[in-house]
Short mmCIF file of C-alpha atoms in Angstrom, two decimals:
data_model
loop_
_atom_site.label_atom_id
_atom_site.label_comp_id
_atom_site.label_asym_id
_atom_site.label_seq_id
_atom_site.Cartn_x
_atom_site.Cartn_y
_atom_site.Cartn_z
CA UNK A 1 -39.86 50.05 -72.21
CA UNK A 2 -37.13 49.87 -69.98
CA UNK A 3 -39.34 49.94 -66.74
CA UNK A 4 -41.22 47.11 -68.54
CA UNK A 5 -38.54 45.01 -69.13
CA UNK A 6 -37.06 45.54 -65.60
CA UNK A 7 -40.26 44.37 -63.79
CA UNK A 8 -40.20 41.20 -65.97
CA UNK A 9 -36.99 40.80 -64.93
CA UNK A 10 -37.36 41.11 -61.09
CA UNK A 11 -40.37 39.05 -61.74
CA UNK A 12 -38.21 35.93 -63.27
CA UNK A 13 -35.20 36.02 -60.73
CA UNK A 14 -37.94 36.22 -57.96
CA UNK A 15 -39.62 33.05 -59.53
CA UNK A 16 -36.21 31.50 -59.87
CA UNK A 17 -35.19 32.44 -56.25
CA UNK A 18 -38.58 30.77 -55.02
CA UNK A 19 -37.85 27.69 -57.11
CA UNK A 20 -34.35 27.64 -55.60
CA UNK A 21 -35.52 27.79 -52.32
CA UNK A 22 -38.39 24.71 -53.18
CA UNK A 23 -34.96 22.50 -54.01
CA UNK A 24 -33.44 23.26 -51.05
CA UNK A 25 -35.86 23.39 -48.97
CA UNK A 26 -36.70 19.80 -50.40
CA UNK A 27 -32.65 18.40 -50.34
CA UNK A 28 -31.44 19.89 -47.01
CA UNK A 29 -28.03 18.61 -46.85
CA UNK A 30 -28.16 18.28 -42.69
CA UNK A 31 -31.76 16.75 -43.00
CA UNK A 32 -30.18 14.42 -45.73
CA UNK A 33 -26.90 13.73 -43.23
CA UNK A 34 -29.23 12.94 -40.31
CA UNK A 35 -31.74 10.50 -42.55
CA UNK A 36 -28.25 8.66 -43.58
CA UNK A 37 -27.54 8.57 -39.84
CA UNK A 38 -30.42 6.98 -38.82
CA UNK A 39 -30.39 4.34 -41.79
CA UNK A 40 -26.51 3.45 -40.09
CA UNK A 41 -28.44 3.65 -36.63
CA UNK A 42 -30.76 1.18 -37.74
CA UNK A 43 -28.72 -1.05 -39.03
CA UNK A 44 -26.53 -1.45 -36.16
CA UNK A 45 -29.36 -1.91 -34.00
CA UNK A 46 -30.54 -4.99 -36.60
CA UNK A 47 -27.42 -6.44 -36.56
CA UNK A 48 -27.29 -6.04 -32.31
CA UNK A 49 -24.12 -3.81 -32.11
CA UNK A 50 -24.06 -0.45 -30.23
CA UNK A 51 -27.58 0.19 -29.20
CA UNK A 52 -28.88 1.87 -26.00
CA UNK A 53 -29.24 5.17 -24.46
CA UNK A 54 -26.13 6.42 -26.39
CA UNK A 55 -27.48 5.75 -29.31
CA UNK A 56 -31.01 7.04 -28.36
CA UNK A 57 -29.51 10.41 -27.60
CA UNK A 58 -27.52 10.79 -30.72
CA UNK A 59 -30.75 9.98 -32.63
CA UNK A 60 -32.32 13.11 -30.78
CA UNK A 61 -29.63 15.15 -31.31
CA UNK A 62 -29.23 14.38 -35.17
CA UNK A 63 -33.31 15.31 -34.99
CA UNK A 64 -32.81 18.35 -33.28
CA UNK A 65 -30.44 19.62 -35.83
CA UNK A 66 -32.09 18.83 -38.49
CA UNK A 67 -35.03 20.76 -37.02
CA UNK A 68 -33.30 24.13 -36.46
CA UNK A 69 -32.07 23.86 -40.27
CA UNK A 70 -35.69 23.06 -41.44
CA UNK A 71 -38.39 24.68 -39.70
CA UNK A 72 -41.94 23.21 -39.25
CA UNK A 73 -40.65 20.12 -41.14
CA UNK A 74 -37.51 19.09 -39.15
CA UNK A 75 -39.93 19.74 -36.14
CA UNK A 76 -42.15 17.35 -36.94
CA UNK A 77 -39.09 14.90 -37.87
CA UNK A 78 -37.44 15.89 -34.38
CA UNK A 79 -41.00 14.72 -33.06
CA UNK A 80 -40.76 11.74 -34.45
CA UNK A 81 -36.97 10.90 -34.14
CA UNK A 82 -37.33 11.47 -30.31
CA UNK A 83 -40.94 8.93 -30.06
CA UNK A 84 -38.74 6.62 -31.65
CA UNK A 85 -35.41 7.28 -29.94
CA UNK A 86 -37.62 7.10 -26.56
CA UNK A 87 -39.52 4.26 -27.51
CA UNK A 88 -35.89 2.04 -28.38
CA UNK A 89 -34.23 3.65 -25.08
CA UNK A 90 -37.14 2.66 -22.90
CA UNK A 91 -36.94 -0.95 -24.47
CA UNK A 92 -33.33 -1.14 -22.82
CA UNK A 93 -33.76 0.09 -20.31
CA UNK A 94 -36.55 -2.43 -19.14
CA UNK A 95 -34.09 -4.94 -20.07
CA UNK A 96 -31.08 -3.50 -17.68
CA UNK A 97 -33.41 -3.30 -14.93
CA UNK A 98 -34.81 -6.93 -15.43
CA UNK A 99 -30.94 -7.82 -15.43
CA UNK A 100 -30.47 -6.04 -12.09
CA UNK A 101 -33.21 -8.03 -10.38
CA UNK A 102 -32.59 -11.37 -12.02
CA UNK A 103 -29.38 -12.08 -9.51
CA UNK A 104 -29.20 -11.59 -6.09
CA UNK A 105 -25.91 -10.84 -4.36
CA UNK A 106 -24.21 -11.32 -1.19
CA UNK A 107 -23.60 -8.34 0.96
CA UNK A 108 -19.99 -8.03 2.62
CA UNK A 109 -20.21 -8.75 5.44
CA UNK A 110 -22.50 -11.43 4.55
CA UNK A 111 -26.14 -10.81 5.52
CA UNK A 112 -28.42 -12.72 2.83
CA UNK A 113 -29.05 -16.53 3.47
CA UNK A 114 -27.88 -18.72 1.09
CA UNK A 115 -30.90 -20.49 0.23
CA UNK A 116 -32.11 -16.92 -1.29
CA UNK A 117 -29.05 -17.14 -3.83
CA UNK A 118 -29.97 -20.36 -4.55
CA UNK A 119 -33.87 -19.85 -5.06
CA UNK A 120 -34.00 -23.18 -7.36
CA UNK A 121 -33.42 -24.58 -3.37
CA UNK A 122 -30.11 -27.39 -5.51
CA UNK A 123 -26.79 -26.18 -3.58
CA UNK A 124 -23.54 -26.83 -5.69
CA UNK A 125 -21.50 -30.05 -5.30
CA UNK A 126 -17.95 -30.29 -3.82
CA UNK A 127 -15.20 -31.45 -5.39
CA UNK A 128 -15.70 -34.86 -6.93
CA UNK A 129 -12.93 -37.72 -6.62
CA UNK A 130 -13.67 -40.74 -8.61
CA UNK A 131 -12.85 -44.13 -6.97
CA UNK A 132 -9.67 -46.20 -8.06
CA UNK A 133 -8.58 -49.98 -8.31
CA UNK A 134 -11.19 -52.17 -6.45
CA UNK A 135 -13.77 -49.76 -6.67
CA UNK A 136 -13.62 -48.35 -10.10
CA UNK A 137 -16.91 -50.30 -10.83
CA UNK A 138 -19.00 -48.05 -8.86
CA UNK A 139 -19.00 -44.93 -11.03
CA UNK A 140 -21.07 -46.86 -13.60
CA UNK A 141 -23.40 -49.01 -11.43
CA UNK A 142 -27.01 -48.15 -11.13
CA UNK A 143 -27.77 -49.97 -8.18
CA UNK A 144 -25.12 -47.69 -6.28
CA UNK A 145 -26.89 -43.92 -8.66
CA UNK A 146 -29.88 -45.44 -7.63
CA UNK A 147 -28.70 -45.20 -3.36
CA UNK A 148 -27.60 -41.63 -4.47
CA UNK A 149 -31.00 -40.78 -5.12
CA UNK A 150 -32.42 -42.03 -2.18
CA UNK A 151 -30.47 -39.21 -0.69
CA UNK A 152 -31.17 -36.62 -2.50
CA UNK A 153 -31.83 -34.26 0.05
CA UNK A 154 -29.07 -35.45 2.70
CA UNK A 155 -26.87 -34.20 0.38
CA UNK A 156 -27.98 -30.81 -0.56
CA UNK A 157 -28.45 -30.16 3.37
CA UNK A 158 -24.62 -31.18 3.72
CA UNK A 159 -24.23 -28.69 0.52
CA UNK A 160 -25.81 -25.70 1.76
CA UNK A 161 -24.17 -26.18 5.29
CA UNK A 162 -20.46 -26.15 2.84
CA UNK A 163 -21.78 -23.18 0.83
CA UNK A 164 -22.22 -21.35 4.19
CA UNK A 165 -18.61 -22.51 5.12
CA UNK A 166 -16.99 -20.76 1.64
CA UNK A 167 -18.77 -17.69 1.61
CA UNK A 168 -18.30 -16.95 5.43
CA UNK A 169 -14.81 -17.74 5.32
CA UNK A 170 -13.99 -15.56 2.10
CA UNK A 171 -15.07 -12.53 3.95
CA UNK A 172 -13.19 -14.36 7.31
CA UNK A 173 -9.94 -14.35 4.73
CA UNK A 174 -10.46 -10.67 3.74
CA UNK A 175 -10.56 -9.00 7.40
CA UNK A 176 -8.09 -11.57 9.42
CA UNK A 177 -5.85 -9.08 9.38
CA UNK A 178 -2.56 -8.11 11.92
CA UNK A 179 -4.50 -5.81 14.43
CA UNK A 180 -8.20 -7.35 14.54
CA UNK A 181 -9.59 -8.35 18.27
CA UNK A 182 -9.81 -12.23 17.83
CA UNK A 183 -12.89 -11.63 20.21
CA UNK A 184 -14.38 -9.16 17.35
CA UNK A 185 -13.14 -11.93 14.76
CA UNK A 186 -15.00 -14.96 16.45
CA UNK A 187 -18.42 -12.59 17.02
CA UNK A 188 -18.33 -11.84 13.37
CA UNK A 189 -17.68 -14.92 12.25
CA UNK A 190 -20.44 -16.92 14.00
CA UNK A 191 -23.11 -14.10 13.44
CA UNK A 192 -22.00 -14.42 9.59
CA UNK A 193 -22.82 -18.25 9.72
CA UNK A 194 -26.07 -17.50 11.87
CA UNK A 195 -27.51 -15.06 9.24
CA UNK A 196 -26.60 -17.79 5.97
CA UNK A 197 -27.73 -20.85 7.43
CA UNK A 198 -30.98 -19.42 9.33
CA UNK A 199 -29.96 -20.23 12.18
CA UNK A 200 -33.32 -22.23 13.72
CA UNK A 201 -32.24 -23.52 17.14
CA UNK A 202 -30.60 -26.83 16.83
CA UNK A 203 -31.59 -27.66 13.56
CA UNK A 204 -29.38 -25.08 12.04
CA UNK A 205 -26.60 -22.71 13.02
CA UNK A 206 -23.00 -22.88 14.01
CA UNK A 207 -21.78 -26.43 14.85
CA UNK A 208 -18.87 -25.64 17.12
CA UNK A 209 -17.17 -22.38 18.85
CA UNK A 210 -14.68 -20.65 16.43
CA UNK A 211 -11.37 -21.58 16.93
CA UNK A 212 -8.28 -19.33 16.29
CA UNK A 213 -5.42 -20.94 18.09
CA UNK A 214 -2.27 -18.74 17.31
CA UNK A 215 1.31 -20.07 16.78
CA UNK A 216 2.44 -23.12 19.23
CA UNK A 217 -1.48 -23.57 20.17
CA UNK A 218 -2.81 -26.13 18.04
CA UNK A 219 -6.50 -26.25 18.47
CA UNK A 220 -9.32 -25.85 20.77
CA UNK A 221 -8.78 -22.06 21.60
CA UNK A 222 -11.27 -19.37 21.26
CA UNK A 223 -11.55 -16.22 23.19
CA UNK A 224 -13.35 -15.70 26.11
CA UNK A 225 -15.09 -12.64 27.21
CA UNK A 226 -13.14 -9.89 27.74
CA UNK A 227 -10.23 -11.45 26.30
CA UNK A 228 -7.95 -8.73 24.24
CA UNK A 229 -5.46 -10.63 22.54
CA UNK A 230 -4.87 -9.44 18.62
CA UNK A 231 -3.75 -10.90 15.42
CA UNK A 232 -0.08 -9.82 14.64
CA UNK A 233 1.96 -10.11 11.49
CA UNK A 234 4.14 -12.59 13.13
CA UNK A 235 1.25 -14.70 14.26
CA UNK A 236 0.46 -18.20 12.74
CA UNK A 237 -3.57 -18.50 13.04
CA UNK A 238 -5.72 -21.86 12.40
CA UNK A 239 -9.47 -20.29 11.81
CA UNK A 240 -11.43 -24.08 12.75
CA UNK A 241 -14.96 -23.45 12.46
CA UNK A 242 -17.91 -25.94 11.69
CA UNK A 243 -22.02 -25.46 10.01
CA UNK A 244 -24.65 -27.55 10.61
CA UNK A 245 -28.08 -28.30 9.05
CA UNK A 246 -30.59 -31.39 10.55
CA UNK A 247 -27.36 -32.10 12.68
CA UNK A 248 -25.13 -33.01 9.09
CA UNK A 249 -22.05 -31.00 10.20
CA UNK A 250 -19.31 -29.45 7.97
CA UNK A 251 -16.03 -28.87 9.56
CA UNK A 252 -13.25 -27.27 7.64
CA UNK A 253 -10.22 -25.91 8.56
CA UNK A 254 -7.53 -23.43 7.44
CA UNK A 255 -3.83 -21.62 8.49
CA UNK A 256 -4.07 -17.39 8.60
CA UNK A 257 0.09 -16.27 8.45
CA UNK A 258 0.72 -12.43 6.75
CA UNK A 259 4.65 -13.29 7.07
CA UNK A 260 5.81 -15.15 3.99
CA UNK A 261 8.62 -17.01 6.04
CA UNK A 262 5.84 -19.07 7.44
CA UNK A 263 4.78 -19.99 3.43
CA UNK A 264 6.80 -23.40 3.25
CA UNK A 265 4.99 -24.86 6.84
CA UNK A 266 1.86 -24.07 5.39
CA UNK A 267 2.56 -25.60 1.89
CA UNK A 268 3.46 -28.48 3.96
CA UNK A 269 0.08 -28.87 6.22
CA UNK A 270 -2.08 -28.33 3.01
CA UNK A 271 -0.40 -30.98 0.72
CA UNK A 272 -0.71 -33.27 3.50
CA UNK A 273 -4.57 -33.02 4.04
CA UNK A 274 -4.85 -32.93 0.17
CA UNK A 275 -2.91 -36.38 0.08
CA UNK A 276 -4.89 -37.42 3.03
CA UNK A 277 -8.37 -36.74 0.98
CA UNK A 278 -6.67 -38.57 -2.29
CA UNK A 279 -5.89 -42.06 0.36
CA UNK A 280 -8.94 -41.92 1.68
CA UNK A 281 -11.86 -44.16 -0.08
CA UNK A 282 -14.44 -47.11 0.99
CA UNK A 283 -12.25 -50.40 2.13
CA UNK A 284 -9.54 -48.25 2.20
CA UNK A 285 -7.63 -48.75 6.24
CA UNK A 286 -7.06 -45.79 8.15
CA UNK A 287 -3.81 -46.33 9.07
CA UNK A 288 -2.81 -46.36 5.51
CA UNK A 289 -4.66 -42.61 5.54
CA UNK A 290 -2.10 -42.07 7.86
CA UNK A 291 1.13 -43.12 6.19
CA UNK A 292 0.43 -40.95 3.42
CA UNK A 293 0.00 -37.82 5.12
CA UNK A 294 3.03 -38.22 7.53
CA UNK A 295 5.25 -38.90 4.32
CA UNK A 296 4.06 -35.80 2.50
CA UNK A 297 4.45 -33.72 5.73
CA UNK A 298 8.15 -34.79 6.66
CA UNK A 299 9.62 -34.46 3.54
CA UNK A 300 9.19 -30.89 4.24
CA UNK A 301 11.25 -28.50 6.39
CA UNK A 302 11.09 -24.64 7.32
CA UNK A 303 13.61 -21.77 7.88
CA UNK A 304 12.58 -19.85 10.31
CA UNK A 305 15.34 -16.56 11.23
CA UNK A 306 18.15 -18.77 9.93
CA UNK A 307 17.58 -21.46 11.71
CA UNK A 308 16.02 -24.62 10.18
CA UNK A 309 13.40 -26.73 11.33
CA UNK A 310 11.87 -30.39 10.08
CA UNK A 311 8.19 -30.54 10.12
CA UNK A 312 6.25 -32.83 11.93
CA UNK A 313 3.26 -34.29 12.04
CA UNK A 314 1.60 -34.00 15.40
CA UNK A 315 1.07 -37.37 16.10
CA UNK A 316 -1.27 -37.22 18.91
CA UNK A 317 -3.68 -35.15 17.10
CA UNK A 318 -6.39 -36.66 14.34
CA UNK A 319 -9.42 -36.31 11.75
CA UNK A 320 -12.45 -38.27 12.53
CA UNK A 321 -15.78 -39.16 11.46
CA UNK A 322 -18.52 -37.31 11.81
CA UNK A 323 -21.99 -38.49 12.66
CA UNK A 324 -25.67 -36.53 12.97
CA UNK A 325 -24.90 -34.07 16.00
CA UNK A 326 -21.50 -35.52 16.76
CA UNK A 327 -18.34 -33.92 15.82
CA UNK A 328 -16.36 -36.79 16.70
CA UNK A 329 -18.27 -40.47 16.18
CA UNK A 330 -15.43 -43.05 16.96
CA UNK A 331 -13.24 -43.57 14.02
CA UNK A 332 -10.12 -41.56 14.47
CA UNK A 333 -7.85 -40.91 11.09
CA UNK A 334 -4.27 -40.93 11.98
CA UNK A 335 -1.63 -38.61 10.42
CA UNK A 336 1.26 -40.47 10.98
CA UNK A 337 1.39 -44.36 10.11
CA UNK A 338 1.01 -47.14 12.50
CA UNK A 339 -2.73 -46.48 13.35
CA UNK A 340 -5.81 -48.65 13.09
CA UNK A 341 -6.55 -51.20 11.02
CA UNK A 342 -10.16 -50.14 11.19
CA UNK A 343 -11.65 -49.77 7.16
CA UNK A 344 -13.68 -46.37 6.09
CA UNK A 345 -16.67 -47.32 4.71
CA UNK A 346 -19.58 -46.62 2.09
CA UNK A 347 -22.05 -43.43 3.02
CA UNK A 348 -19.50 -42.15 5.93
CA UNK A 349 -18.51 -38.65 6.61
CA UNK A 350 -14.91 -37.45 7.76
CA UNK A 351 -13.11 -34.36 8.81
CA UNK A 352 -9.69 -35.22 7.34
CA UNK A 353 -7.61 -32.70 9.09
CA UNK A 354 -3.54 -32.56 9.25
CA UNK A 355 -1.27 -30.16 11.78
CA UNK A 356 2.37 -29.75 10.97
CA UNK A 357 4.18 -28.40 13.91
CA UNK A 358 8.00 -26.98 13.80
CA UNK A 359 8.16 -28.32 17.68
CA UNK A 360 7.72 -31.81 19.15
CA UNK A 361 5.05 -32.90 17.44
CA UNK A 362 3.09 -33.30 20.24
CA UNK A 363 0.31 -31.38 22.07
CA UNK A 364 -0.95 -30.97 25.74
CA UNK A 365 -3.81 -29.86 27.61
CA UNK A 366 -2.87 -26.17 28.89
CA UNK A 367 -4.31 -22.74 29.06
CA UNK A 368 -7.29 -21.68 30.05
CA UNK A 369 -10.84 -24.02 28.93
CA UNK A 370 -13.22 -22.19 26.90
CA UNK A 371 -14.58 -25.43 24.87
CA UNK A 372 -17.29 -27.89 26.07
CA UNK A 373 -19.63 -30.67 24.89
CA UNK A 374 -22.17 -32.69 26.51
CA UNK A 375 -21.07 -36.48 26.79
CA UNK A 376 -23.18 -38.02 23.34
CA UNK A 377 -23.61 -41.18 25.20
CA UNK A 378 -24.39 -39.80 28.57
CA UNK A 379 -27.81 -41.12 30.99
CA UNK A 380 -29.30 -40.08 33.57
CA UNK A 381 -26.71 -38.53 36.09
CA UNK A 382 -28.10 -37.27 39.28
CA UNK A 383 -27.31 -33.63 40.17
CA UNK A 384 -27.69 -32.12 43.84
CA UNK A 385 -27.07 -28.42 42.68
CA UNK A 386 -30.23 -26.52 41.36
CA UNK A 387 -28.28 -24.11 39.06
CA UNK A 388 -25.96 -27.36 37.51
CA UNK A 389 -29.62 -28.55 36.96
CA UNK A 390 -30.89 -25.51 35.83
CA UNK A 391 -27.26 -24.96 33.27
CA UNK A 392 -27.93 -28.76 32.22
CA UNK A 393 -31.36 -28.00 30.65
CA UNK A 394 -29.50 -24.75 29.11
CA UNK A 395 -27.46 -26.67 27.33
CA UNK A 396 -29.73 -29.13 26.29
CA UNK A 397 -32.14 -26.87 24.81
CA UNK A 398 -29.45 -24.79 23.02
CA UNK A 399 -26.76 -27.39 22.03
CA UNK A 400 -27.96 -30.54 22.47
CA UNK A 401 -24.58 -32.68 21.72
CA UNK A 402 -22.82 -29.58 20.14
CA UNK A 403 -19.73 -28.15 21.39
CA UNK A 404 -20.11 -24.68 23.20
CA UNK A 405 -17.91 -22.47 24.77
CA UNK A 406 -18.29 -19.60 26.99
CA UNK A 407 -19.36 -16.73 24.79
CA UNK A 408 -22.34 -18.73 23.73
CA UNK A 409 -23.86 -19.37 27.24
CA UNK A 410 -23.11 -15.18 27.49
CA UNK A 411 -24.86 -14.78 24.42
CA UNK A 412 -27.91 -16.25 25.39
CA UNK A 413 -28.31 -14.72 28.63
CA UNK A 414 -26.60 -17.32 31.07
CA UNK A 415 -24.32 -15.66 34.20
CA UNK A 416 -22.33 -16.59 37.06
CA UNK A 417 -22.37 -20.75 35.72
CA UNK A 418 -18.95 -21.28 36.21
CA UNK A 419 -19.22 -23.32 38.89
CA UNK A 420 -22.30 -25.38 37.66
CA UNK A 421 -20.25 -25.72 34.37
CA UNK A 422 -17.82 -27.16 37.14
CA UNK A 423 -20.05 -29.27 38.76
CA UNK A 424 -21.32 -31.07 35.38
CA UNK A 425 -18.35 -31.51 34.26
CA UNK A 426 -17.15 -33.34 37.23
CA UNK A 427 -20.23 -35.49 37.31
CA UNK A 428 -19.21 -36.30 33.53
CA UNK A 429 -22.28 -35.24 32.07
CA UNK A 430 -20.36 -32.21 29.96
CA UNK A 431 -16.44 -32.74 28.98
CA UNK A 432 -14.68 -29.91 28.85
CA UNK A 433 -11.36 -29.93 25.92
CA UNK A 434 -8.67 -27.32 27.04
CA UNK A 435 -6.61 -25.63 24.26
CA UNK A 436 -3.84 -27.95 23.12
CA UNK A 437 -0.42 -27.11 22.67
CA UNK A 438 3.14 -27.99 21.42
CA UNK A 439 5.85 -26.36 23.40
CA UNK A 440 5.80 -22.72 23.92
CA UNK A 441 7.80 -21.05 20.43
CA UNK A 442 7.06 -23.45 17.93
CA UNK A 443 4.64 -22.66 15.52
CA UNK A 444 1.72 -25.02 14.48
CA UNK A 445 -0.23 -25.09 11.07
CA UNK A 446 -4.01 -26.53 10.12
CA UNK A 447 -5.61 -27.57 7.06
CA UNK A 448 -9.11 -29.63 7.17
CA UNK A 449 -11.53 -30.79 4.87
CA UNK A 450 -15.31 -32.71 5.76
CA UNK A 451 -15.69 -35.17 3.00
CA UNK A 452 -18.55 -37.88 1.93
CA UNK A 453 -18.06 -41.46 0.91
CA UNK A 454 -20.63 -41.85 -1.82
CA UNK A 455 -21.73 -44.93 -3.46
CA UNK A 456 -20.54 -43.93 -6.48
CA UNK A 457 -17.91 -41.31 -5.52
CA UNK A 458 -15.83 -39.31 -3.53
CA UNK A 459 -17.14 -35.72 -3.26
CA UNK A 460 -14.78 -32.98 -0.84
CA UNK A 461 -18.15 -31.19 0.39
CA UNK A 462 -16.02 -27.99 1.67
CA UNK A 463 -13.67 -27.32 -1.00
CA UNK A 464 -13.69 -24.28 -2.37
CA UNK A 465 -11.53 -21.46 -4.73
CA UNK A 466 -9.17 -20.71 -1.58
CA UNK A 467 -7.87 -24.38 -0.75
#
């Protein structure tokens, strides 16, 4: 009897044991803590919070856990959680990658063209003035929208020429600094502009030689070859340097100084050209431009090693208007008052450009020449030297009216033209401009804007986040 009722017994708490098993087997706590996982997976992902490849993994490793406590079964969930965990994580994945390809950026130094970041081919506007007074009326008139979109595509070209001119100069900003060759500057500079605008002989490329004319030097200096001169700390720098596209140039200007005593002069220069652009308008007279600017710029003054200095204008120096392929087309802008009477009108271009100077206020021809432009207006001249002949069709194939300078007629193969160069600019055919300068210790600052006289507004083609 006994051996009877103990084989029942083993019998039962085996059958029990088995049942037990069958429960828990059936309500795995870990299996149960990894389904309620997933549910709060899920629902983030629904409600767009927290997914991704973070989430994926988790998912795995929730499955894979739940598959070491369970056996065949959590195998086949870990199967499962993973095809969808992979199938999720692939989904963003696509997306990131589409992200990375949807927006091209530029390289530093910059390499990619801008019409490539701007695939659409519509370039960004400049800053946009509205008209005051007189001409209030034309912001709303559709006869003067109407002009505007006639031309349409004169003003992107004059956009992408100014987008160019920001992004080259932002990386110019970043590596102007005390110890750089201005020779290395100037080549880096120009090949920058080459690569954005495409350069495509004289419909597009750089519109004028690089100038960096340091301290009493006001403009019209860049390096010639071999030249070794460096940016120091103490240096005050104007960086001068022009894009064109179909012959629309933009010329912009701006003042390089690392030493903070220099900060007032250069306030000075840049609320002046600011005021300058705010004067100028269609009807309005240039030599009212000009009174503006010179009463911004002397009501400022500089100390420079405790000694203090007024600033003025440098009255023989001026912005001008800008025509198709030439830099300077007759009307001059004053910065001081007492100019011309001569009106700006509707549809024009200027370079509205101020130079405060801690000297005399004045600037000569000195130094040695390293810019040159054929004579716009020039005929027929007859030359008795073969190789001024030979330099003359050069030029005219490479620069048409352009400016130049030496390291361009170096760059494209040209030697020993120095005295052709000579010889054509003696027979009046090329004019040569020699660096200009106040007297020798004073220090001269730049600021420059190329703006357009719409129909309907103002618009500052070249202004950008930096001035």
């Amino acid at each position: 009897m006994s051996t009877s009722k103990s084989t029942e017994h083993v019998m039962a708490e085996a059958k029990a044991k088995r049942k037990r098993q069958t429960d828990n087997a059936q309500h795995n706590p870990v299996d149960d803590l990894a389904h309620k996982k997933k549910k709060k997976k899920k629902k983030k992902n629904k409600g767009g919070g927290g997914g991704g490849e973070g989430d994926a993994n988790a998912q795995e490793g929730q499955a894979a856990t739940a598959g070491e406590a369970d056996g065949e079964d959590g195998g086949e969930d870990e199967e499962e959680g993973a095809e969808g965990a992979g199938g999720e994580g692939a989904a963003k994945k696509k997306k990131k990658k589409k992200k990375k390809k949807g927006g091209l950026k530029q390289t530093e130094p910059p390499t990619v063209p801008v019409s490539k970041l701007f695939p659409g081919g519509k370039f960004p506007e400049g800053e946009i003035q509205q008209y005051t007074d007189d001409n209030l009326w034309r912001t709303k008139s559709e006869e003067k929208r109407e002009l505007e979109r006639i031309e349409a595509d004169l003003y992107n070209d004059v956009r992408q020429a100014s987008e160019v001119h920001r992004q080259v100069r932002k990386y110019i900003q970043k590596i102007a600094q005390p110890g750089i060759r201005l020779f290395d500057m100037c080549e880096q500079l120009e090949q920058c502009t080459r690569n954005l605008i495409e350069e495509r002989g004289l419909t597009a490329g750089v519109a004028f030689p690089t100038g960096c004319s340091l301290d009493w030097v006001a403009a019209h200096w860049t390096p010639n070859a071999g030249d070794q001169t460096v940016l120091t700390y103490d240096n005050v720098m104007k960086v001068d340097f022009g894009v064109q596209l179909n012959g629309r140039i933009i010329d912009c200007a701006w003042t390089v100084a690392h030493n903070p005593k220099y900060d007032d002069l250069l306030k000075a220069v840049k609320e002046s050209t600011d005021t300058g652009i705010k004067t100028a308008g269609i009807d309005v007279r240039l030599c009212d431009v000009g009174e503006a600017i010179q009463e911004v710029m002397e009501s400022y003054e500089v100390e420079l090693d405790g000694k203090t200095f007024p600033v003025k204008c440098v009255r023989n120096l001026n912005g001008h208007s800008i025509a198709p392929y030439q830099i300077h087309a007759g009307k001059s802008v004053p910065i001081v008052k007492g100019g011309e009477q001569t009106k700006m009108e509707e549809g024009e271009f200027f370079a509205i450009e101020t130079f405060g100077s801690t000297g005399k206020g004045y600037v000569r021809e000195d130094l040695e020449c390293s810019h040159y432009m054929k004579n716009f207006d020039v005929g027929h001249v007859p030359l008795r030297l073969p190789r001024a002949k030979q330099l003359l069709g050069t030029i005219d194939r490479n620069f048409g009216t352009l400016a130049f300078c030496r390291r361009y007629l170096d760059r494209i193969g040209e030697t020993k033209y120095l005295m052709a160069l000579k010889n054509l600019c003696d027979a009046g055919i090329v004019q040569p401009y020699p660096p200009l300068c106040d007297v020798k210790g004073s220090y001269v600052a730049q600021y420059e804007h190329t703006i357009l006289l719409r129909p309907t507004c103002k618009e500052v083609l070249s202004r950008g986040d930096d001035f």
